[in-house]
XYZ file of N, CA and C in Angstrom:
696
model
N 0.838 -1.184 0.000
C 0.000 0.000 0.000
C 0.875 1.237 0.000
N 0.428 2.311 -0.661
C 1.222 3.524 -0.722
C 1.434 4.129 0.642
N 2.582 4.762 0.832
C 2.916 5.323 2.125
C 2.049 6.518 2.438
N 1.631 6.640 3.727
C 0.846 7.774 4.167
C 1.785 8.933 4.420
N 1.305 10.141 4.183
C 2.125 11.319 4.396
C 2.329 12.033 3.088
N 3.300 12.906 3.030
C 3.525 13.714 1.835
C 3.875 12.825 0.661
N 3.181 13.016 -0.465
C 3.400 12.190 -1.645
C 4.709 12.565 -2.314
N 5.450 11.534 -2.797
C 6.673 11.788 -3.521
C 6.385 12.072 -4.980
N 5.126 12.066 -5.371
C 4.787 12.327 -6.756
C 4.964 13.793 -7.100
N 5.049 14.656 -6.117
C 5.218 16.081 -6.387
C 3.906 16.742 -6.697
N 3.896 17.628 -7.674
C 2.686 18.377 -7.992
C 1.573 17.447 -8.374
N 0.321 17.835 -8.068
C -0.810 16.930 -8.259
C -1.613 17.218 -9.516
N -1.418 18.333 -10.121
C -2.268 18.659 -11.258
C -1.490 18.916 -12.539
N -0.278 19.428 -12.448
C 0.453 19.794 -13.654
C 1.583 18.804 -13.869
N 1.520 18.002 -14.939
C 2.551 17.026 -15.243
C 3.747 17.697 -15.889
N 4.793 16.884 -16.101
C 6.029 17.469 -16.600
C 5.866 18.066 -17.987
N 5.017 17.451 -18.820
C 4.849 17.986 -20.160
C 3.937 19.196 -20.175
N 3.120 19.364 -19.122
C 2.241 20.525 -19.078
C 3.047 21.816 -18.978
N 4.268 21.740 -18.492
C 5.077 22.931 -18.325
C 5.456 23.556 -19.650
N 5.309 22.797 -20.746
C 5.688 23.349 -22.042
C 4.539 24.076 -22.721
N 3.334 24.035 -22.125
C 2.176 24.603 -22.817
C 2.363 26.071 -23.133
N 2.821 26.871 -22.137
C 2.914 28.310 -22.331
C 3.794 28.713 -23.493
N 4.953 28.053 -23.646
C 5.872 28.446 -24.704
C 5.942 27.461 -25.833
N 4.927 26.633 -25.970
C 4.975 25.544 -26.947
C 5.086 26.045 -28.374
N 4.290 27.047 -28.732
C 4.261 27.502 -30.114
C 5.634 27.981 -30.562
N 6.334 28.661 -29.665
C 7.652 29.167 -30.031
C 8.690 28.065 -30.052
N 8.578 27.100 -29.106
C 9.601 26.074 -28.976
C 9.441 24.945 -29.973
N 8.252 24.673 -30.417
C 8.008 23.502 -31.252
C 8.665 23.608 -32.613
N 8.738 24.806 -33.142
C 9.396 24.976 -34.429
C 8.449 25.000 -35.605
N 7.288 24.345 -35.467
C 6.295 24.352 -36.539
C 4.917 24.557 -35.951
N 4.065 25.241 -36.707
C 2.701 25.484 -36.242
C 1.928 24.184 -36.113
N 2.205 23.220 -36.986
C 1.476 21.945 -36.942
C 1.762 21.212 -35.644
N 3.026 21.157 -35.245
C 3.381 20.482 -34.007
C 2.770 21.192 -32.817
N 2.813 22.518 -32.850
C 2.233 23.291 -31.750
C 0.750 23.009 -31.609
N 0.036 22.975 -32.717
C -1.403 22.706 -32.666
C -1.671 21.312 -32.105
N -0.852 20.331 -32.523
C -1.048 18.964 -32.049
C -0.823 18.869 -30.546
N 0.258 19.487 -30.054
C 0.548 19.431 -28.636
C -0.498 20.174 -27.821
N -0.895 21.346 -28.296
C -1.893 22.122 -27.565
C -3.233 21.410 -27.527
N -3.571 20.710 -28.594
C -4.843 19.980 -28.627
C -4.878 18.897 -27.563
N -3.716 18.301 -27.270
C -3.676 17.235 -26.268
C -3.490 17.746 -24.848
N -2.955 18.964 -24.713
C -2.586 19.446 -23.389
C -3.405 20.627 -22.889
N -4.350 21.103 -23.688
C -5.116 22.279 -23.272
C -5.809 22.071 -21.946
N -6.259 20.838 -21.685
C -7.051 20.564 -20.490
C -6.241 20.649 -19.208
N -4.896 20.685 -19.321
C -4.077 20.805 -18.129
C -4.050 22.231 -17.574
N -4.554 23.192 -18.331
C -4.570 24.566 -17.853
C -5.467 24.691 -16.629
N -5.160 25.621 -15.713
C -5.984 25.802 -14.510
C -7.450 26.022 -14.842
N -8.322 25.321 -14.128
C -9.762 25.483 -14.320
C -10.348 24.628 -15.412
N -9.531 23.842 -16.115
C -10.011 22.983 -17.192
C -9.892 21.529 -16.755
N -10.970 20.776 -16.875
C -10.985 19.368 -16.488
C -11.060 18.481 -17.717
N -10.326 17.375 -17.692
C -10.401 16.397 -18.773
C -11.762 15.708 -18.742
N -12.467 15.640 -19.866
C -13.784 14.980 -19.873
C -13.683 13.516 -19.453
N -14.635 13.080 -18.650
C -14.690 11.697 -18.191
C -16.132 11.200 -18.240
N -16.311 9.909 -18.413
C -17.628 9.300 -18.302
C -17.799 8.859 -16.849
N -18.740 9.434 -16.116
C -18.902 9.090 -14.687
C -19.098 7.594 -14.487
N -18.323 7.028 -13.573
C -18.477 5.622 -13.245
C -17.855 4.648 -14.225
N -17.213 5.148 -15.287
C -16.598 4.245 -16.263
C -15.424 3.509 -15.637
N -15.249 2.238 -16.016
C -14.136 1.433 -15.520
C -13.333 0.909 -16.701
N -12.084 0.542 -16.436
C -11.212 0.011 -17.478
C -11.205 -1.507 -17.520
N -11.722 -2.142 -16.465
C -11.800 -3.603 -16.416
C -13.251 -3.998 -16.270
N -13.759 -4.731 -17.256
C -15.161 -5.129 -17.236
C -15.484 -5.921 -15.974
N -16.554 -5.532 -15.298
C -16.969 -6.227 -14.090
C -16.476 -5.587 -12.812
N -15.529 -4.663 -12.913
C -15.055 -3.973 -11.713
C -16.132 -3.023 -11.205
N -16.177 -2.824 -9.890
C -17.050 -1.795 -9.332
C -16.234 -0.516 -9.206
N -16.889 0.596 -9.432
C -16.209 1.889 -9.362
C -16.480 2.553 -8.021
N -15.401 2.912 -7.322
C -15.477 3.729 -6.115
C -14.363 4.765 -6.243
N -14.710 6.026 -6.327
C -13.722 7.059 -6.620
C -12.801 7.330 -5.430
N -11.509 7.370 -5.689
C -10.533 7.805 -4.695
C -10.592 9.323 -4.571
N -10.117 9.835 -3.447
C -10.004 11.287 -3.291
C -9.077 11.839 -4.362
N -9.445 12.975 -4.930
C -8.592 13.541 -5.975
C -7.294 14.122 -5.420
N -7.107 14.064 -4.107
C -5.817 14.431 -3.517
C -4.810 13.300 -3.637
N -5.294 12.117 -4.037
C -4.442 10.924 -4.059
C -4.066 10.468 -5.467
N -4.362 11.298 -6.457
C -3.991 10.990 -7.830
C -3.929 12.295 -8.623
N -3.391 12.206 -9.836
C -3.240 13.377 -10.684
C -3.844 13.106 -12.055
N -4.641 14.021 -12.548
C -5.247 13.859 -13.858
C -4.202 13.794 -14.957
N -4.424 12.909 -15.919
C -3.492 12.748 -17.036
C -4.265 12.249 -18.249
N -3.565 11.911 -19.299
C -4.167 11.352 -20.504
C -3.265 10.234 -21.017
N -2.941 9.324 -20.093
C -2.060 8.219 -20.473
C -2.760 7.280 -21.455
N -2.066 6.663 -22.368
C -0.618 6.685 -22.543
C -0.110 7.786 -23.458
N -0.947 8.772 -23.823
C -0.492 9.821 -24.725
C 0.546 10.734 -24.090
N 0.315 11.140 -22.833
C 1.288 12.038 -22.222
C 2.362 11.302 -21.424
N 2.023 10.157 -20.839
C 2.998 9.307 -20.152
C 2.761 7.872 -20.591
N 3.763 7.232 -21.181
C 3.613 5.851 -21.594
C 3.469 4.926 -20.393
N 2.662 3.870 -20.539
C 2.468 2.885 -19.472
C 3.214 1.613 -19.853
N 4.194 1.220 -19.037
C 4.974 0.028 -19.364
C 5.200 -0.875 -18.160
N 4.350 -0.750 -17.134
C 4.599 -1.518 -15.918
C 3.315 -1.695 -15.102
N 3.235 -2.814 -14.399
C 2.204 -3.069 -13.395
C 2.918 -3.269 -12.063
N 2.448 -2.596 -11.014
C 3.053 -2.724 -9.689
C 2.059 -3.420 -8.759
N 2.504 -4.520 -8.146
C 1.684 -5.336 -7.261
C 1.901 -4.898 -5.807
N 0.794 -4.633 -5.103
C 0.815 -4.200 -3.713
C -0.030 -5.144 -2.853
N 0.141 -5.044 -1.544
C -0.737 -5.692 -0.573
C -1.207 -4.622 0.402
N -2.484 -4.632 0.742
C -3.099 -3.528 1.476
C -2.662 -3.409 2.929
N -2.228 -4.523 3.529
C -1.978 -4.554 4.974
C -3.243 -4.186 5.750
N -4.336 -4.775 5.344
C -5.624 -4.548 5.971
C -6.726 -5.104 5.101
N -7.958 -4.821 5.471
C -9.114 -5.299 4.712
C -9.330 -4.447 3.475
N -10.157 -4.962 2.576
C -10.528 -4.198 1.392
C -11.225 -2.905 1.794
N -12.142 -3.004 2.738
C -12.889 -1.812 3.159
C -11.969 -0.757 3.753
N -10.960 -1.177 4.513
C -10.044 -0.207 5.098
C -9.194 0.464 4.024
N -8.850 -0.288 2.981
C -8.085 0.298 1.876
C -8.931 1.317 1.112
N -10.198 0.983 0.871
C -11.101 1.925 0.197
C -11.210 3.218 1.002
N -11.397 3.079 2.308
C -11.507 4.272 3.153
C -10.224 5.108 3.093
N -9.082 4.427 3.112
C -7.812 5.152 3.056
C -7.665 5.914 1.745
N -8.049 5.286 0.637
C -7.890 5.924 -0.665
C -8.911 7.047 -0.877
N -9.984 7.031 -0.118
C -10.959 8.117 -0.171
C -10.588 9.273 0.758
N -9.575 9.070 1.578
C -9.153 10.078 2.551
C -8.127 11.005 1.911
N -8.425 12.300 1.763
C -7.464 13.212 1.127
C -6.166 13.357 1.911
N -6.198 13.042 3.194
C -4.986 13.125 3.989
C -4.051 11.943 3.834
N -4.514 10.875 3.159
C -3.694 9.676 3.006
C -2.550 9.902 2.025
N -2.786 10.711 1.021
C -1.769 11.085 0.031
C -1.284 9.912 -0.815
N -2.067 8.860 -0.913
C -1.688 7.712 -1.729
C -2.930 6.909 -2.089
N -2.883 6.252 -3.235
C -3.972 5.368 -3.670
C -3.492 4.597 -4.892
N -4.068 3.417 -5.097
C -3.778 2.616 -6.280
C -4.977 2.640 -7.218
N -4.753 2.227 -8.450
C -5.846 2.190 -9.427
C -6.897 1.141 -9.052
N -6.429 -0.017 -8.562
C -7.325 -1.139 -8.302
C -7.059 -1.755 -6.928
N -8.099 -2.399 -6.388
C -7.961 -3.280 -5.229
C -8.637 -4.605 -5.579
N -7.921 -5.706 -5.369
C -8.482 -7.041 -5.611
C -8.759 -7.683 -4.261
N -10.000 -8.101 -4.054
C -10.391 -8.725 -2.792
C -10.027 -10.193 -2.723
N -10.093 -10.747 -1.514
C -9.834 -12.179 -1.335
C -10.819 -13.027 -2.127
N -12.035 -12.501 -2.322
C -13.054 -13.240 -3.060
C -12.931 -13.064 -4.572
N -11.938 -12.304 -5.015
C -11.716 -12.111 -6.443
C -12.440 -10.921 -7.043
N -13.231 -10.232 -6.246
C -13.908 -9.051 -6.781
C -12.933 -7.887 -6.883
N -13.123 -7.084 -7.909
C -12.185 -6.009 -8.216
C -12.863 -4.655 -8.066
N -12.213 -3.759 -7.359
C -12.677 -2.389 -7.191
C -11.698 -1.467 -7.894
N -12.210 -0.611 -8.777
C -11.363 0.393 -9.418
C -11.640 1.743 -8.775
N -10.561 2.459 -8.401
C -10.715 3.736 -7.710
C -10.095 4.906 -8.468
N -9.254 4.612 -9.448
C -8.622 5.638 -10.276
C -8.554 5.094 -11.690
N -8.854 5.937 -12.687
C -8.776 5.497 -14.074
C -7.326 5.238 -14.475
N -7.136 4.282 -15.360
C -5.789 3.959 -15.819
C -5.111 5.122 -16.529
N -5.894 5.980 -17.181
C -5.278 7.107 -17.864
C -4.738 8.153 -16.904
N -5.112 8.075 -15.625
C -4.636 9.031 -14.632
C -3.473 8.454 -13.819
N -2.712 9.325 -13.185
C -1.530 8.948 -12.417
C -1.904 8.781 -10.952
N -1.818 7.555 -10.458
C -2.105 7.275 -9.050
C -0.823 7.397 -8.235
N -0.962 7.890 -7.007
C 0.186 7.982 -6.104
C 0.281 6.671 -5.316
N 0.898 5.671 -5.915
C 0.921 4.344 -5.291
C 2.312 3.781 -5.092
N 3.286 4.247 -5.857
C 4.602 3.609 -5.844
C 5.629 4.337 -4.990
N 5.349 5.589 -4.602
C 6.327 6.358 -3.842
C 7.498 6.827 -4.684
N 7.311 6.849 -6.007
C 8.357 7.244 -6.942
C 7.655 7.868 -8.134
N 7.893 9.138 -8.390
C 7.127 9.846 -9.409
C 7.224 9.193 -10.790
N 8.433 8.825 -11.202
C 8.604 8.211 -12.516
C 7.807 6.917 -12.618
N 7.870 6.089 -11.591
C 7.135 4.824 -11.611
C 5.628 5.068 -11.544
N 5.195 6.070 -10.802
C 3.772 6.396 -10.776
C 3.275 6.741 -12.174
N 4.044 7.548 -12.883
C 3.609 8.028 -14.187
C 3.569 6.926 -15.232
N 4.373 5.891 -15.061
C 4.481 4.862 -16.109
C 3.829 3.532 -15.736
N 3.107 3.466 -14.603
C 2.591 2.174 -14.153
C 1.124 2.232 -13.757
N 0.541 1.043 -13.641
C -0.783 0.848 -13.049
C -0.568 0.094 -11.746
N -1.173 0.572 -10.655
C -1.003 -0.050 -9.350
C -2.192 -0.918 -8.966
N -1.906 -2.134 -8.493
C -2.947 -3.073 -8.076
C -2.705 -3.496 -6.629
N -3.620 -3.151 -5.748
C -3.568 -3.589 -4.352
C -4.284 -4.929 -4.207
N -3.847 -5.712 -3.224
C -4.471 -7.001 -2.925
C -4.804 -7.050 -1.444
N -6.028 -7.402 -1.147
C -6.500 -7.413 0.234
C -5.741 -8.441 1.066
N -5.242 -8.007 2.219
C -4.588 -8.960 3.101
C -3.342 -8.397 3.750
N -2.544 -9.314 4.314
C -1.318 -8.960 5.014
C -0.157 -9.765 4.434
N 1.006 -9.143 4.351
C 2.150 -9.809 3.727
C 2.606 -11.048 4.489
N 2.327 -11.107 5.792
C 2.778 -12.249 6.587
C 1.703 -13.314 6.782
N 0.597 -13.209 5.988
C -0.481 -14.212 6.092
C -0.733 -14.822 4.715
N -0.028 -15.887 4.382
C -0.182 -16.482 3.057
C -1.610 -16.920 2.744
N -2.402 -17.220 3.792
C -3.778 -17.648 3.548
C -4.623 -16.538 2.923
N -4.182 -15.292 3.045
C -4.935 -14.182 2.457
C -4.879 -14.190 0.935
N -3.856 -14.830 0.371
C -3.685 -14.839 -1.079
C -4.410 -16.052 -1.661
N -5.692 -15.868 -1.887
C -6.567 -16.957 -2.304
C -6.462 -17.249 -3.797
N -6.979 -18.406 -4.176
C -7.017 -18.765 -5.592
C -7.853 -17.769 -6.379
N -8.961 -17.331 -5.778
C -9.837 -16.360 -6.446
C -9.106 -15.036 -6.686
N -8.325 -14.621 -5.690
C -7.565 -13.382 -5.820
C -6.520 -13.494 -6.928
N -5.732 -14.574 -6.890
C -4.704 -14.756 -7.921
C -5.310 -14.755 -9.322
N -6.398 -15.485 -9.490
C -7.004 -15.605 -10.818
C -7.550 -14.272 -11.315
N -8.266 -13.558 -10.433
C -8.845 -12.273 -10.843
C -7.757 -11.253 -11.132
N -6.744 -11.202 -10.275
C -5.654 -10.255 -10.488
C -4.891 -10.563 -11.769
N -4.702 -11.851 -12.054
C -4.002 -12.237 -13.282
C -4.773 -11.793 -14.517
N -6.091 -11.929 -14.493
C -6.896 -11.462 -15.631
C -6.788 -9.950 -15.777
N -6.821 -9.259 -14.649
C -6.693 -7.806 -14.660
C -5.346 -7.385 -15.245
N -4.276 -7.984 -14.762
C -2.941 -7.637 -15.247
C -2.771 -7.987 -16.715
N -3.299 -9.130 -17.132
C -3.216 -9.509 -18.548
C -3.921 -8.481 -19.428
N -5.063 -7.983 -18.963
C -5.781 -6.968 -19.725
C -4.998 -5.674 -19.827
N -4.376 -5.266 -18.732
C -3.559 -4.050 -18.734
C -2.384 -4.212 -19.700
N -1.718 -5.352 -19.629
C -0.587 -5.605 -20.521
C -1.014 -5.576 -21.983
N -2.179 -6.145 -22.281
C -2.666 -6.160 -23.660
C -2.984 -4.748 -24.145
N -3.592 -3.931 -23.283
C -3.972 -2.574 -23.688
C -2.779 -1.711 -24.058
N -1.687 -1.888 -23.328
C -0.552 -0.976 -23.510
C 0.686 -1.651 -24.097
N 0.552 -2.895 -24.526
C 1.679 -3.592 -25.131
C 2.803 -3.871 -24.151
N 2.450 -4.157 -22.894
C 3.444 -4.415 -21.855
C 3.863 -5.889 -21.903
N 5.150 -6.177 -21.960
C 5.573 -7.588 -21.935
C 5.153 -8.272 -20.630
N 4.747 -9.515 -20.736
C 4.336 -10.279 -19.552
C 5.576 -10.947 -18.981
N 6.330 -10.190 -18.200
C 7.526 -10.720 -17.563
C 7.785 -9.960 -16.266
N 8.742 -10.448 -15.485
C 8.998 -9.870 -14.172
C 9.751 -8.543 -14.231
N 10.197 -8.153 -15.397
C 10.794 -6.828 -15.539
C 9.717 -5.764 -15.591
N 8.532 -6.147 -16.061
C 7.451 -5.185 -16.263
C 6.274 -5.393 -15.315
N 6.235 -6.529 -14.636
C 5.231 -6.801 -13.603
C 6.016 -6.998 -12.312
N 5.978 -6.002 -11.441
C 6.879 -5.995 -10.296
C 6.120 -5.801 -8.990
N 6.797 -6.040 -7.888
C 6.243 -5.765 -6.578
C 6.629 -4.375 -6.116
N 5.842 -3.836 -5.183
C 6.138 -2.515 -4.632
C 7.554 -2.470 -4.059
N 8.001 -3.561 -3.475
C 9.330 -3.618 -2.877
C 10.432 -3.376 -3.908
N 10.135 -3.610 -5.176
C 11.135 -3.466 -6.236
C 11.212 -2.056 -6.809
N 10.368 -1.155 -6.368
C 10.400 0.221 -6.846
C 11.573 0.946 -6.191
N 12.428 1.588 -6.951
C 13.572 2.292 -6.370
C 13.146 3.343 -5.345
N 13.823 3.330 -4.208
C 13.565 4.325 -3.183
C 12.439 4.000 -2.234
N 11.746 2.884 -2.437
C 10.616 2.564 -1.572
C 11.079 2.003 -0.230
N 10.235 2.190 0.795
C 10.501 1.566 2.089
C 9.477 0.473 2.385
N 8.791 0.004 1.332
C 7.761 -1.019 1.481
C 8.317 -2.406 1.147
N 7.679 -3.436 1.708
C 8.118 -4.812 1.482
C 7.097 -5.635 0.697
N 5.941 -5.062 0.406
C 4.897 -5.831 -0.279
C 5.273 -6.094 -1.746
N 4.778 -7.221 -2.291
C 3.774 -8.128 -1.740
C 4.313 -9.166 -0.759
N 5.586 -9.144 -0.449
C 6.121 -10.006 0.591
C 6.536 -11.392 0.125
N 7.150 -12.168 1.012
C 7.712 -13.474 0.643
C 6.672 -14.547 0.363
N 5.437 -14.333 0.786
C 4.401 -15.352 0.576
C 3.631 -15.167 -0.727
N 3.899 -14.081 -1.430
C 3.271 -13.893 -2.749
C 3.968 -14.834 -3.720
N 3.198 -15.702 -4.361
C 3.757 -16.744 -5.228
C 3.905 -16.190 -6.649
N 5.082 -15.650 -6.910
C 5.309 -15.025 -8.214
C 5.249 -16.029 -9.359
N 5.780 -17.219 -9.177
C 5.738 -18.226 -10.245
C 4.292 -18.553 -10.603
N 3.484 -18.773 -9.598
C 2.068 -19.073 -9.824
C 1.372 -17.897 -10.508
N 1.622 -16.706 -9.996
C 0.955 -15.526 -10.528
C 1.324 -15.280 -11.990
N 2.599 -15.336 -12.297
C 3.020 -15.064 -13.672
C 2.486 -16.108 -14.646
N 2.402 -17.356 -14.203
C 1.819 -18.385 -15.061
C 0.347 -18.087 -15.334
N -0.368 -17.638 -14.319
C -1.775 -17.278 -14.503
C -1.928 -16.069 -15.420
N -1.041 -15.103 -15.292
C -1.097 -13.938 -16.184
C -0.837 -14.367 -17.621
N 0.160 -15.228 -17.827
C 0.447 -15.704 -19.184
C -0.735 -16.466 -19.770
N -1.382 -17.301 -18.951
C -2.558 -18.037 -19.445
C -3.678 -17.075 -19.818
N -3.918 -16.089 -18.951
C -4.975 -15.123 -19.230
C -4.655 -14.314 -20.477
N -3.382 -13.989 -20.679
C -2.982 -13.253 -21.869
C -3.203 -14.085 -23.129
N -2.948 -15.388 -23.038
C -3.163 -16.275 -24.180
C -4.637 -16.351 -24.536
N -5.499 -16.420 -23.520
C -6.950 -16.460 -23.759
C -7.393 -15.169 -24.426
N -6.875 -14.031 -23.966
C -7.245 -12.744 -24.543
C -6.814 -12.644 -25.994
N -5.667 -13.261 -26.325
C -5.128 -13.171 -27.679
C -5.817 -14.110 -28.657
N -6.640 -15.026 -28.137
C -7.339 -15.967 -29.010
C -8.265 -15.217 -29.962
N -8.441 -15.715 -31.206
C -9.239 -14.998 -32.205
C -10.721 -14.940 -31.914
N -11.205 -15.633 -30.891
C -12.641 -15.701 -30.652
C -13.238 -14.369 -30.215
N -12.422 -13.436 -29.783
C -12.946 -12.158 -29.347
C -11.831 -11.191 -29.080
N -12.176 -9.923 -29.001
C -11.192 -8.887 -28.717
C -11.768 -7.908 -27.724
N -10.924 -7.278 -26.908
C -11.418 -6.347 -25.899
C -12.065 -5.128 -26.507
N -13.102 -4.632 -25.864
C -13.760 -3.423 -26.361
C -12.931 -2.216 -25.979
N -13.055 -1.112 -26.754
C -12.281 0.081 -26.445
C -12.637 0.611 -25.066
N -11.649 1.166 -24.388
C -11.868 1.732 -23.056
C -12.648 3.014 -23.160
N -13.685 3.130 -22.332
C -14.477 4.366 -22.327
C -13.712 5.466 -21.635
N -13.886 6.668 -22.112
C -13.310 7.812 -21.440
C -14.255 8.186 -20.317
């Protein structure tokens, strides 16, 4: 779970590329490039909100519960920040306690998803937005964070239902953004540079999980069907 306290993500509303908006026309060199960049970044200006479909989710079947907007930053990924990683977390508590924490503006952290022991998935931040979950700004901007209900020192919390549902979720994320299904791109919170977290801990079965993700990815790639476009 993301650390409580001041977020290491830095500013919450203006991303690194938003800083070029003011002088873009002069710096870009061509009017065409300037128009293209401004068309994608106009919404980052103060008082302008990126259009969203209320309650829309990126994973079919997930329930939507909005995190506090103090715990994430609006973006338009993967256009402004490429997504090339999934970060696996453990909540160190119940699903309900994690939801409450992510709804608390004072928590200063939240993940995109929480997977329950029963396999049900809650989405709290859209994938196109930057969640404060990794404690590292670069990793936040380039990853999707998935929390798992339970405690790192209780292997019984990592149920078959949880592994299977999380694997389907991760496979879908990898398919959407062309992320390789390997341990370089699907990592634990403990592997994020600069973190003081240990999750998902020694009882998280990475071999089992990665095999399930690969199987789910193979099913998704089968010609019988293709994922529907993500709603804005």
